[in-house]
Coordinates of C-alpha atoms and ligand atoms in Angstrom, one line a residue:
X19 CA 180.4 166.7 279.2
X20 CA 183.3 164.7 279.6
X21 CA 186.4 166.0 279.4
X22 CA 189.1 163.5 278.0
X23 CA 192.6 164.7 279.5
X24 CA 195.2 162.5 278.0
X25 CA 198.5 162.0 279.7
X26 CA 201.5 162.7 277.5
X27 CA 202.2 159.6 277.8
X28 CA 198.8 158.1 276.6
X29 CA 199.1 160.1 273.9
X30 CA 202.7 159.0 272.8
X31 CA 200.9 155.9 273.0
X32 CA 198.5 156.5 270.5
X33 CA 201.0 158.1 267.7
X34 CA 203.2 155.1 268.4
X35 CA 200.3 152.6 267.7
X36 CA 199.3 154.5 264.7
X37 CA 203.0 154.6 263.7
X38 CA 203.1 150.8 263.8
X39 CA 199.7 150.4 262.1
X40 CA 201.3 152.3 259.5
X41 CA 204.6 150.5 259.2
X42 CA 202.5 147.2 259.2
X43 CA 200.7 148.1 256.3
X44 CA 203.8 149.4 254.2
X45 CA 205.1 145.9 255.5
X46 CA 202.5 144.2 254.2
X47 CA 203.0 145.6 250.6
X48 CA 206.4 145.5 250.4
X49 CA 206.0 142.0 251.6
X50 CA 203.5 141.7 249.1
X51 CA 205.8 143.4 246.8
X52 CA 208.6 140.7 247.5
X53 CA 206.5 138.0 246.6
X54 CA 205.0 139.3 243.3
X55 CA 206.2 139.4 239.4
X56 CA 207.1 142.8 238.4
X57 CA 205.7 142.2 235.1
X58 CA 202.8 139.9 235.6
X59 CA 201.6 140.5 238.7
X60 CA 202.1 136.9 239.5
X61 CA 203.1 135.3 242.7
X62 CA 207.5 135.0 241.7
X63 CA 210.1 132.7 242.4
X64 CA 210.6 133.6 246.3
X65 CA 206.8 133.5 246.9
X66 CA 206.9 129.7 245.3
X67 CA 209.9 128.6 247.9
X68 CA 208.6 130.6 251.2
X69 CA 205.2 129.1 251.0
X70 CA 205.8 125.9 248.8
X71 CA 206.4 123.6 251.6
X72 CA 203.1 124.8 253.0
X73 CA 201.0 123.6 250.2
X74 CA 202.6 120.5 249.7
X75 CA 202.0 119.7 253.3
X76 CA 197.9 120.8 252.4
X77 CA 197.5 118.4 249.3
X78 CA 199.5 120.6 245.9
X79 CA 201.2 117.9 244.4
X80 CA 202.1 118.4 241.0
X81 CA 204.6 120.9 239.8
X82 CA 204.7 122.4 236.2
X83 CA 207.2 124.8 234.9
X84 CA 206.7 126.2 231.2
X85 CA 209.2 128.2 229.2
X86 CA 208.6 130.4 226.9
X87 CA 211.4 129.9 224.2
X88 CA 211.0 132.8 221.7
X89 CA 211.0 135.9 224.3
X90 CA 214.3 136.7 223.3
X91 CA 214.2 137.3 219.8
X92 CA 210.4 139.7 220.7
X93 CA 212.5 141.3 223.2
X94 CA 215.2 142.0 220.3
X95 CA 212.8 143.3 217.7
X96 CA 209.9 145.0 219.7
X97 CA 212.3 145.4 222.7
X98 CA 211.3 145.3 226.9
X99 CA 207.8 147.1 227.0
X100 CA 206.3 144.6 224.0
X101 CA 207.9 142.0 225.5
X102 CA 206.5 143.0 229.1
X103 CA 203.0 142.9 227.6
X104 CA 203.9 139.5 226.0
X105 CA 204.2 138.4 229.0
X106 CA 201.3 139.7 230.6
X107 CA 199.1 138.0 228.0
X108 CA 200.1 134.4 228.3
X109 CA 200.3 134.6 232.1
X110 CA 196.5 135.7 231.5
X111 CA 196.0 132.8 229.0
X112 CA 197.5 130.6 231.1
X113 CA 195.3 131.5 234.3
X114 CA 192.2 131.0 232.0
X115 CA 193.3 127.3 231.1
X116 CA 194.2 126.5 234.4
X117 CA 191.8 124.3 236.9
X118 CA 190.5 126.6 239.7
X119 CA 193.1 124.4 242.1
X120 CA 196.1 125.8 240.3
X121 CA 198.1 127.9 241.6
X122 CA 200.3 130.1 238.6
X123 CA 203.4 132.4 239.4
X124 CA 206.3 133.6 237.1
X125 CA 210.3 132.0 237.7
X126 CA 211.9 134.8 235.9
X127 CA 213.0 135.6 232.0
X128 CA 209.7 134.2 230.4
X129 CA 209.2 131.5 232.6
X130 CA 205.7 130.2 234.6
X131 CA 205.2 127.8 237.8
X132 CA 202.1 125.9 237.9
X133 CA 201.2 124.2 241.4
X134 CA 198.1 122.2 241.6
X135 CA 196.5 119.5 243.1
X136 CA 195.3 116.5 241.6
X137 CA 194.1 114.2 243.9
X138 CA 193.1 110.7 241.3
X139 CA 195.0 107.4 240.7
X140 CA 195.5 108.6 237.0
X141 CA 197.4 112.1 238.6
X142 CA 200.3 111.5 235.8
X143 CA 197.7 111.1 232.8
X144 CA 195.7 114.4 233.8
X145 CA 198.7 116.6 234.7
X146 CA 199.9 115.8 231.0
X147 CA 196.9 116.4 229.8
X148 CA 196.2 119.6 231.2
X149 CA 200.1 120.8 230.4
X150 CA 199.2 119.3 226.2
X151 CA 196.2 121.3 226.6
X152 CA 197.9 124.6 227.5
X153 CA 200.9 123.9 225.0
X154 CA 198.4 123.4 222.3
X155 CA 196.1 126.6 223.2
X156 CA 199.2 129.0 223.3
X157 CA 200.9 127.4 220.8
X158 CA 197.8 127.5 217.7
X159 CA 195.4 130.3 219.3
X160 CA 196.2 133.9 217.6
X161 CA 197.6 135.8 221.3
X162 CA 197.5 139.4 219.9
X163 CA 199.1 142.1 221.4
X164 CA 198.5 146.2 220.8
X165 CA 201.4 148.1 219.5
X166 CA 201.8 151.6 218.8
X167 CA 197.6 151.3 218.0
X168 CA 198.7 147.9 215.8
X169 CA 197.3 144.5 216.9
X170 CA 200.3 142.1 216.6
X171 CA 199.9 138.4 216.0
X172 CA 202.0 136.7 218.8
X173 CA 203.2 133.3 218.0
X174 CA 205.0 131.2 220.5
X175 CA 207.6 128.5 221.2
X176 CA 206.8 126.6 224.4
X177 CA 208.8 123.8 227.0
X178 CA 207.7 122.6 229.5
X179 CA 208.2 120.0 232.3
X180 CA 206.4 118.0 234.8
X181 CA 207.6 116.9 238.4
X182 CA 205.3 115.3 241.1
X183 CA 205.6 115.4 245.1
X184 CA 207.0 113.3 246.8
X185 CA 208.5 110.7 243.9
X186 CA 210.4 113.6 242.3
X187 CA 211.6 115.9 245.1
X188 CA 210.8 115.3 248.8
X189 CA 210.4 119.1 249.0
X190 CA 209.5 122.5 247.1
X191 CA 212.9 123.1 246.3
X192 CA 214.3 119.9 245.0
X193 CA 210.7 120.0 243.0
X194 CA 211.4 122.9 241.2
X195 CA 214.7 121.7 240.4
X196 CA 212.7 118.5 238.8
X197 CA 210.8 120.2 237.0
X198 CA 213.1 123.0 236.1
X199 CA 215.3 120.2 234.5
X200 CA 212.7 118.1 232.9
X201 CA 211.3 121.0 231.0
X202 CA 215.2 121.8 229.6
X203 CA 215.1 118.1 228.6
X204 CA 212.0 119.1 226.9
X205 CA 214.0 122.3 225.5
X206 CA 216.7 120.0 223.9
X207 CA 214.5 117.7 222.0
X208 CA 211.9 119.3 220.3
X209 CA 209.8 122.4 220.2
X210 CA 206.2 122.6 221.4
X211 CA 206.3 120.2 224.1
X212 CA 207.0 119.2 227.5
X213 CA 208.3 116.1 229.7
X214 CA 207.8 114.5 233.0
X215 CA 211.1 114.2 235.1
X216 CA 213.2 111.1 234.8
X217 CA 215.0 109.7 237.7
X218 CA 217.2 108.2 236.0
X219 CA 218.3 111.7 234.8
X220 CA 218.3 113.1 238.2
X221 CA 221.3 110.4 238.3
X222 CA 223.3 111.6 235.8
X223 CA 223.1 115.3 236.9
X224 CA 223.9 114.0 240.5
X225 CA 227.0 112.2 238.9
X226 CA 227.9 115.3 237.1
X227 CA 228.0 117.4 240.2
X228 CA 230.5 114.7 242.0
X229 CA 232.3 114.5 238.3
X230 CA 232.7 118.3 238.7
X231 CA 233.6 118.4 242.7
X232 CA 236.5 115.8 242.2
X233 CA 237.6 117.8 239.0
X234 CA 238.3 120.7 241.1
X235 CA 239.0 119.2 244.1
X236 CA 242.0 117.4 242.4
X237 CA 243.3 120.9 240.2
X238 CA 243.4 122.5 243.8
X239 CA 245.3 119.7 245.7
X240 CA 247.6 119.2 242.7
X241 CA 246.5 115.9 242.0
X242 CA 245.1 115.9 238.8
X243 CA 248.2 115.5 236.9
X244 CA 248.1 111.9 238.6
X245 CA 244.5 111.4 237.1
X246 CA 244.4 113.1 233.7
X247 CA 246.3 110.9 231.3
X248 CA 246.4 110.0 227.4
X249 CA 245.5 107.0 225.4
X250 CA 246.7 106.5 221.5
X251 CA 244.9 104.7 218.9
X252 CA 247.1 104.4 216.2
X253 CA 245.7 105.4 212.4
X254 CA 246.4 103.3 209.2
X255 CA 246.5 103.7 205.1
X256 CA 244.6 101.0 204.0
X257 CA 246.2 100.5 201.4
X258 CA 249.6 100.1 202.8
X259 CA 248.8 99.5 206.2
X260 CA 251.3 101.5 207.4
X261 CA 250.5 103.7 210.5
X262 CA 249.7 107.4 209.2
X263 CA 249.4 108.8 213.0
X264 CA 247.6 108.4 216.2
X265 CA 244.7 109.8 217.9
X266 CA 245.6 111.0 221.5
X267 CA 242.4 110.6 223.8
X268 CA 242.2 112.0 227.4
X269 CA 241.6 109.5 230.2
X270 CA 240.5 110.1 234.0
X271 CA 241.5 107.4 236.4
X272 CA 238.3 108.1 238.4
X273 CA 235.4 107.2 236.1
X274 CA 235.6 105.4 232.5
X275 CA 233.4 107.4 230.6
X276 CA 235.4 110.1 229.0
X277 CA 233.0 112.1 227.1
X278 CA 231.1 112.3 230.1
X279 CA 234.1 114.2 232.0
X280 CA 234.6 116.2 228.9
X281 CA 231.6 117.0 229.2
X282 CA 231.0 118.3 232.4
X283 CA 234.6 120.4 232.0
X284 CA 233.4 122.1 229.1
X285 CA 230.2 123.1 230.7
X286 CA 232.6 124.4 233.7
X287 CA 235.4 126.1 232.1
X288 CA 237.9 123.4 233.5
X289 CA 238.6 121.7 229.8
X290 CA 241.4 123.8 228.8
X291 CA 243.1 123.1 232.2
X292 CA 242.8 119.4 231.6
X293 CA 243.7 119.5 228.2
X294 CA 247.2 121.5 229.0
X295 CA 247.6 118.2 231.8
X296 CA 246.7 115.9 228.9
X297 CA 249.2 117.4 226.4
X298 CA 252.5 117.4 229.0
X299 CA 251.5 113.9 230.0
X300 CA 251.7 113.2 226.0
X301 CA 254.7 114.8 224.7
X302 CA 257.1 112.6 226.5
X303 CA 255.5 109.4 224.1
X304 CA 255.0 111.9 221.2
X305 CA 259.2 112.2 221.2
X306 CA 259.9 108.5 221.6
X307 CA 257.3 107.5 218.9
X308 CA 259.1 109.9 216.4
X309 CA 262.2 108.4 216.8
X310 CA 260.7 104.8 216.0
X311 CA 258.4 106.6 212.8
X312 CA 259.5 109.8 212.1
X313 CA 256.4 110.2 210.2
X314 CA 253.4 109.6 212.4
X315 CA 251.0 112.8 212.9
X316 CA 249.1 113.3 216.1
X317 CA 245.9 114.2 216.7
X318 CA 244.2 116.1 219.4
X319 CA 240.5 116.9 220.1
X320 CA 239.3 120.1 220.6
X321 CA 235.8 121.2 221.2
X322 CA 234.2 124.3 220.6
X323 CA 234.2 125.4 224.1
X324 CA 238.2 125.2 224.6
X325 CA 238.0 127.5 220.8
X326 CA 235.7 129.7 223.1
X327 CA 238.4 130.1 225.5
X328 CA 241.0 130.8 223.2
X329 CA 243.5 132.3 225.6
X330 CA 243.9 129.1 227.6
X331 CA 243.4 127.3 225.0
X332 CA 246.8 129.0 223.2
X333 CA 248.5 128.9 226.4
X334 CA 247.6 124.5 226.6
X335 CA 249.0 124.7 222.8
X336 CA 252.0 126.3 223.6
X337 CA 253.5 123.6 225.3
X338 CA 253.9 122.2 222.0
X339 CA 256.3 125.2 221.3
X340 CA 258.1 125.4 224.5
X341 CA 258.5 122.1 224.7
X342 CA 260.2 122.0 221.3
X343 CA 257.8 119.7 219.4
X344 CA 257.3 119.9 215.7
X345 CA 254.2 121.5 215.9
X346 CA 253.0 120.3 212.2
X347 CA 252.8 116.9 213.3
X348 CA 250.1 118.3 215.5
X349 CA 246.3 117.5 214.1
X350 CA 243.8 119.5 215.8
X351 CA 240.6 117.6 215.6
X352 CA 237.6 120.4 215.5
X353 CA 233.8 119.2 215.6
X354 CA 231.8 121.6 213.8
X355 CA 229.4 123.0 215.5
X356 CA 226.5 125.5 216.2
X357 CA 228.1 126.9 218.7
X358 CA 231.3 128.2 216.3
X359 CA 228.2 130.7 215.3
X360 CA 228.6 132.3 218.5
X361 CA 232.6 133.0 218.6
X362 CA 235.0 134.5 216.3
X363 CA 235.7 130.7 214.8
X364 CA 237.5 131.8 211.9
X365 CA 239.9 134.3 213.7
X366 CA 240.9 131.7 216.2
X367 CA 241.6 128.9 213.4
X368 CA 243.6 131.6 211.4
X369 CA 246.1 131.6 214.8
X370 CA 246.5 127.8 215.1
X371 CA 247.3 127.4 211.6
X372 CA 249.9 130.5 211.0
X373 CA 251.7 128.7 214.2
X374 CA 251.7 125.9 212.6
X375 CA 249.1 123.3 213.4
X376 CA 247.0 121.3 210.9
X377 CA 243.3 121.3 211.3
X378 CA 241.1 118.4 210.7
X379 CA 237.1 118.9 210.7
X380 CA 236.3 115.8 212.7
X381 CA 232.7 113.9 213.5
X382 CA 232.3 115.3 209.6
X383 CA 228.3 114.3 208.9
X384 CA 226.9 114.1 212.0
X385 CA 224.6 117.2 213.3
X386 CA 225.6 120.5 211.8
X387 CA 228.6 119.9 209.5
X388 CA 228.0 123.2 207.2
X389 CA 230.3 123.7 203.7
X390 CA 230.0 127.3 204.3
X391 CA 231.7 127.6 206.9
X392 CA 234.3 125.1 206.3
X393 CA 235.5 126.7 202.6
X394 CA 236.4 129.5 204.4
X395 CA 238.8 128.0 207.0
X396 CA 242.2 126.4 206.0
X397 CA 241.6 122.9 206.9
X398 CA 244.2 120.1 205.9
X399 CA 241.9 116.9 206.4
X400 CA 238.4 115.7 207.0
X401 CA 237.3 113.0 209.4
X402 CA 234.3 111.5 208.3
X403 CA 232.3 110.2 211.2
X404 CA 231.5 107.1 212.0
X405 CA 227.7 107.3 211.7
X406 CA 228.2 107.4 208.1
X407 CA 230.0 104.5 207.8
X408 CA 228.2 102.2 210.1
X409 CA 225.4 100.9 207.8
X410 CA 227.9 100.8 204.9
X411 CA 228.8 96.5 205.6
X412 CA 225.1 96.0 205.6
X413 CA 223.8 98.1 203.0
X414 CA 226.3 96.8 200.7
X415 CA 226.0 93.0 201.4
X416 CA 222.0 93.7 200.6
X417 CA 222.0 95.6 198.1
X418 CA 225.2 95.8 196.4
X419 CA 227.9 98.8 195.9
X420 CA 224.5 100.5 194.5
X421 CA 223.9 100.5 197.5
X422 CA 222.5 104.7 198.6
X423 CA 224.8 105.0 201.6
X424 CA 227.9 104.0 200.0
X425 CA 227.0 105.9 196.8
X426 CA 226.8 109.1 199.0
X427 CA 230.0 107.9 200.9
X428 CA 231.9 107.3 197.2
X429 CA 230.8 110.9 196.1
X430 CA 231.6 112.7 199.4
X431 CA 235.0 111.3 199.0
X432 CA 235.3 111.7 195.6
X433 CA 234.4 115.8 196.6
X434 CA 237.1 116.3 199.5
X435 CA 239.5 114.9 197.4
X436 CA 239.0 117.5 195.0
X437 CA 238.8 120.0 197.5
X438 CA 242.8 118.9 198.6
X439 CA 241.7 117.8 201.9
X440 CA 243.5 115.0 203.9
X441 CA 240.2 112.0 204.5
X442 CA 239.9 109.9 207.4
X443 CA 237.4 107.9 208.4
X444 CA 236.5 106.7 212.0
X445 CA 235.0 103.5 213.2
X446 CA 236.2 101.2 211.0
X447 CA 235.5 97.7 212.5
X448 CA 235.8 94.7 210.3
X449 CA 237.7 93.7 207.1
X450 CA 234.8 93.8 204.6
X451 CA 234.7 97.6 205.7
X452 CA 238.4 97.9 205.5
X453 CA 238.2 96.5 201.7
X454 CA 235.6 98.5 200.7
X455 CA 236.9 102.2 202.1
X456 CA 240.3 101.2 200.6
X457 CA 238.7 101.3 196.9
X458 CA 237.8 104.6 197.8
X459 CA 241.1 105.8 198.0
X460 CA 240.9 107.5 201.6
X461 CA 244.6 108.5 203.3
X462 CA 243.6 107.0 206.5
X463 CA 241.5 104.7 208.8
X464 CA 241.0 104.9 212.8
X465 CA 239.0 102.0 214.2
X466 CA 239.0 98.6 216.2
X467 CA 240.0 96.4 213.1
X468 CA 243.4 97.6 213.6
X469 CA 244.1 99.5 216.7
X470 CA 242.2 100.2 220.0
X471 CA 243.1 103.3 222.0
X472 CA 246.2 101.6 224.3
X473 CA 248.2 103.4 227.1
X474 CA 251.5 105.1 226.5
X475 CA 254.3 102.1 226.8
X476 CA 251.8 99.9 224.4
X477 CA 251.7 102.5 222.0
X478 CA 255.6 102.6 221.6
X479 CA 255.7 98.7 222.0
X480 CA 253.1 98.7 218.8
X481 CA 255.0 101.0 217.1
X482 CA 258.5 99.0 217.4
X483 CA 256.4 95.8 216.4
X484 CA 254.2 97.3 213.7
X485 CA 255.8 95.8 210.7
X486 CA 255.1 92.1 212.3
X487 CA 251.5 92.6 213.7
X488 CA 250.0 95.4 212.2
X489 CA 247.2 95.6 215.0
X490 CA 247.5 97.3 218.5
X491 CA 245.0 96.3 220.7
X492 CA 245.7 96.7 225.0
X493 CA 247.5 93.7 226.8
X494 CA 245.1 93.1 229.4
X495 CA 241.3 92.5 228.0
Ligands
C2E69 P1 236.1 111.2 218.9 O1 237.0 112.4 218.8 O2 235.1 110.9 217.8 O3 237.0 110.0 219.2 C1 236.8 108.7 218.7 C2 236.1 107.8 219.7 O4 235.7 106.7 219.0 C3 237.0 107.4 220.8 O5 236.2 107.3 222.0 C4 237.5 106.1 220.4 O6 237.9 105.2 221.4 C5 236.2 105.5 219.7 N1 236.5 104.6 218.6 C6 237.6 104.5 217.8 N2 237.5 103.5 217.0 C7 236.3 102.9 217.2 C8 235.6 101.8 216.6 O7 236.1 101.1 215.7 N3 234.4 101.5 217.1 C9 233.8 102.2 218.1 N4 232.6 101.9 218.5 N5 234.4 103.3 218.7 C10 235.7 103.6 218.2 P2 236.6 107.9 223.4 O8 238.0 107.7 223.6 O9 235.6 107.3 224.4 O10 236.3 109.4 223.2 C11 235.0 109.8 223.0 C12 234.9 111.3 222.6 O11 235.4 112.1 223.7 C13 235.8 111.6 221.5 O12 235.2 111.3 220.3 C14 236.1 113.1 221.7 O13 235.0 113.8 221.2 C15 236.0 113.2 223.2 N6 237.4 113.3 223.7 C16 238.3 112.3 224.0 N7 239.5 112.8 224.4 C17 239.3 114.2 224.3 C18 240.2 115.3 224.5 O14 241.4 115.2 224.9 N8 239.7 116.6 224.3 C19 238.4 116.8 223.9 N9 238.0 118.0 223.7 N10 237.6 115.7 223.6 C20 238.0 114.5 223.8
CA70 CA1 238.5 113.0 217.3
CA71 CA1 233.6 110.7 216.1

């Protein structure tokens, strides 16, 4: 018999190799691990990213992301284990409806990837197909769910978006991205359905991004105060056609689409920083036009994210204060809004009115103006927005002062004035307009028929000339 005499060595050898077999298995599952869903067992995120390239590169083509909208409010009632098994259940439904070439993993919070290849001239008409096809199952079929020994009755709310390689992202990441933003597009119009990613809206987040680097490239450097500054369009009594007061609009010098700046500050917390620039660039005009009409009102825009950040936004409105200004001929527009839900709207209001300032509900009408809300603040005025006076010139040369819109306008007035509240209305554009708001006995009108928004030194030229011209329109254009 042979006798096997191993070397200490060889025998180090052996427990090494045995070690590393070992670790490479415990590697493999934690590698496994890493690329999996906790919750459904998916492929995740990471997985999606490390090997996506890959499977562009072997023919996947077509990205899908879907988002389940209601998870939130299961997660609130039922709470994380009924949501977990939520979850599990579509990501099984949706691995039944998928073609055997799709690939599915989970992004995170109630989200799903869907990779697959589709390899026909008509790619875009199948991928939507087979995304309306799973939208429809998930949305209609009964998904039930055990509870405590209690079949529940699942009902979702879907999004979803579409993105395809190589027209919408040249790689996995910038694909995901596509589709990522194509199905919140989806998100924002309506439930219960998905889109295919727009370029064109790749554009305007591209923009936003370089609206947002300049923003903060110029509050570091100092040189925003150069670049922030306000416009006035001067207000008028029909009636009289006297000027009642003057909206102050922010301007950047770098692009000429304001809303679109506002827009990206708000989303970045940088609003309250350019409204404080706005209102020391203002107060300088604000004391020179009081001298010429002592008394003009001015009005000021705030959204619902500066309310939101109420400490900077007190600290922008104390300017007013330190800078001596009389702070009740300050107008704070307000939009109303869903998202005053979400903050402590009344609290804040309570503080801008006991130091003083007036608020007006502005874009009154439009979206999600709600009387509840408003009889419990202490507003001074309403502006009405312009949506519902745009059809008014039409509707009434058709049809008479009969006519449903400017019934409903007539009323609506007729209402605020009862309730004691200052009325404005926005958007006023031609004389027939002027002549018909005027019988309605309104205090005020904003719009081009008498005044366009005009820099500073206009503004006080208009103001010294008012009782000649009774328009103010910019010199140039
Ligand atoms: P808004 O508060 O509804 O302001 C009125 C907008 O309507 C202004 O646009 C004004 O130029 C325009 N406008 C006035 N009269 C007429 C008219 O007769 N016809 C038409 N078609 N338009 C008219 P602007 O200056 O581009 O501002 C757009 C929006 O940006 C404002 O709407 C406001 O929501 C926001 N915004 C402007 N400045 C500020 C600001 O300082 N802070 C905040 N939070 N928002 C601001
Ligand atoms: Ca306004
Ligand atoms: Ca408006």
């Amino acid at each position: 018999m042979l006798k096997l005499k191993l070397s200490k060595d060889a025998i180090l050898l052996v427990i090494i190799e045995a070690s590393v077999k070992k670790f490479e298995t415990i590697n493999r599952k934690l590698q496994q691990q890493l690329y999996r869903d906790i919750v459904t067992g998916l492929y995740n995120r990471k997985f999606l990213l490390k090997r996506g390239d890959a499977l562009l590169n072997e023919g996947y083509n077509t990205l899908a992301v879907i988002d389940v909208r209601n998870l939130r409010a299961y997660n609130e009632i039922f709470g994380h284990d009924t949501t977990d098994k939520i979850l599990r259940k579509i990501a099984e439904k949706i691995k039944e409806l998928c073609s055997d070439t799709c690939i599915i993993g989970s992004l995170d919070a109630g989200r799903f990837w869907l990779l697959s290849s589709i390899d026909d001239i008509e790619r875009e008409e199948i991928a939507k197909k087979s995304i309306e096809n799973i939208i429809k199952h998930l949305t209609t079929e009964e998904l039930r769910v055990n509870i405590n020994d209690e079949d529940l009755i699942i009902l979702i709310a879907l999004s979803a978006g579409i993105a395809f390689y190589p027209e919408h992202g040249k790689n996995i990441a910038e694909l995901l991205r596509a589709a990522e933003i194509a199905a919140d597009r989806a998100k924002a119009e309506k439930i219960n359905t998905y889109s295919v990613f727009d370029i064109t809206y790749k554009k305007l987040i591209e923009e936003n991004i370089w609206i947002e680097e300049q923003l903060r490239k110029a509050i570091k450097g100092g040189k925003i105060e150069k670049q922030i500054y306000p416009v006035f369009q001067i207000k008028v009594n029909p009636s009289t056609e006297k000027i009642t007061g003057v909206e102050v609009l922010m301007r950047w010098r770098l692009y000429p689409q304001i809303y679109r700046i506002i827009n990206v500050a708000e989303k970045t917390g940088l609003i309250n920083d350019l409204f404080k620039i706005l209102i020391r660039q203002a107060i300088p005009y604000m004391r020179e036009a009081l001298k010429i009409n002592p008394d003009i009102h001015f009005g000021f825009n705030i959204s619902p994210y500066q309310l939101a950040l109420k400490d900077d936004l007190l600290e922008a409105l104390d300017l007013f204060i330190e800078e001596k200004c009389e702070v009740e001929k300050v107008e704070l527009e307000i939009t109303e809004s869903e998202l005053l839900k979400n903050i402590d709207a009344e609290q804040i209001l309570n503080t801008l009115t006991e130091k003083g300032f007036k608020l007006i509900i502005d874009d009154f009408g439009k979206g999600y103006s709600s009387f509840d809300r408003i009889k419990r603040w202490n507003i001074h005025g309403v502006k009405i927005d312009k949506s519902l006076i745009d059809d008014i010139p039409e509707g009434v040369k058709r049809y008479g002062k009969t006519y449903k819109g400017f019934l409903f306008l007539k009323n609506l007035t007729e209402f605020l004035k009862n309730m004691n509240y200052k009325i404005t209305f926005e958007g006023i554009e031609d004389e027939f307009t002027v002549n018909l708001v005027k019988e309605l006995g309104i205090d005020e009108v904003q719009g081009y028929y008498y005044a366009k928004p005009v820099d500073g030194n206009r503004f006080i030229e208009c103001l010294k000339n008012w009782e000649e011209e009774r328009r103010c329109f910019p010199l140039q254009g």
